[in-house]
């Protein structure tokens, strides 16, 4: 149980860090930080966002 709690807190810290950096870089779109939400129709938008 302790290990699982530590793991979840670590993931939460990572996501928080990614969002903080994303916000500091200009127009941020959190949906591109979540690989599970990516599909072929969003790939062109993601590439444009990455290169901006």
Short mmCIF file of C-alpha atoms in Angstrom, two decimals:
data_model
loop_
_atom_site.label_atom_id
_atom_site.label_comp_id
_atom_site.label_asym_id
_atom_site.label_seq_id
_atom_site.Cartn_x
_atom_site.Cartn_y
_atom_site.Cartn_z
CA UNK A 1 0.00 0.00 0.00
CA UNK A 2 2.82 2.38 0.85
CA UNK A 3 4.54 1.69 -2.47
CA UNK A 4 1.33 2.29 -4.44
CA UNK A 5 0.73 5.58 -2.63
CA UNK A 6 4.30 6.70 -3.30
CA UNK A 7 3.91 5.81 -6.99
CA UNK A 8 0.66 7.77 -7.38
CA UNK A 9 2.14 10.81 -5.66
CA UNK A 10 5.18 10.64 -7.94
CA UNK A 11 2.96 10.58 -11.04
CA UNK A 12 0.98 13.54 -9.69
CA UNK A 13 4.21 15.51 -9.17
CA UNK A 14 5.31 14.72 -12.73
CA UNK A 15 2.02 15.89 -14.22
CA UNK A 16 2.12 19.05 -12.12
CA UNK A 17 5.64 19.76 -13.35
CA UNK A 18 4.68 19.18 -17.00
CA UNK A 19 1.71 21.53 -16.66
CA UNK A 20 3.86 24.21 -15.00
CA UNK A 21 6.46 24.05 -17.78
CA UNK A 22 3.76 23.95 -20.43
CA UNK A 23 2.15 27.10 -19.00
CA UNK A 24 5.47 28.93 -18.96
CA UNK A 25 6.13 28.19 -22.64
CA UNK A 26 3.18 30.07 -24.12
CA UNK A 27 -0.03 28.66 -25.50
CA UNK A 28 -0.38 25.37 -23.68
CA UNK A 29 -2.69 22.53 -24.57
CA UNK A 30 -2.80 19.90 -21.84
CA UNK A 31 -4.52 17.42 -24.14
CA UNK A 32 -1.21 16.93 -25.94
CA UNK A 33 0.49 15.88 -22.69
CA UNK A 34 -1.78 12.83 -22.39
CA UNK A 35 -0.69 10.15 -24.84
CA UNK A 36 -3.84 8.13 -24.23
CA UNK A 37 -5.93 10.88 -25.81
CA UNK A 38 -3.92 10.99 -29.02
CA UNK A 39 -5.33 9.63 -32.22
CA UNK A 40 -4.52 10.08 -35.88
CA UNK A 41 -6.89 13.03 -36.29
CA UNK A 42 -5.01 15.04 -33.65
CA UNK A 43 -1.49 14.22 -34.82
CA UNK A 44 -1.20 17.22 -37.19
CA UNK A 45 -2.39 19.57 -34.42
CA UNK A 46 0.08 18.03 -31.99
CA UNK A 47 2.99 18.41 -34.40
CA UNK A 48 2.09 22.05 -35.00
CA UNK A 49 1.94 22.64 -31.22
CA UNK A 50 5.28 20.89 -30.64
CA UNK A 51 7.02 23.01 -33.25
CA UNK A 52 5.56 26.31 -32.02
#
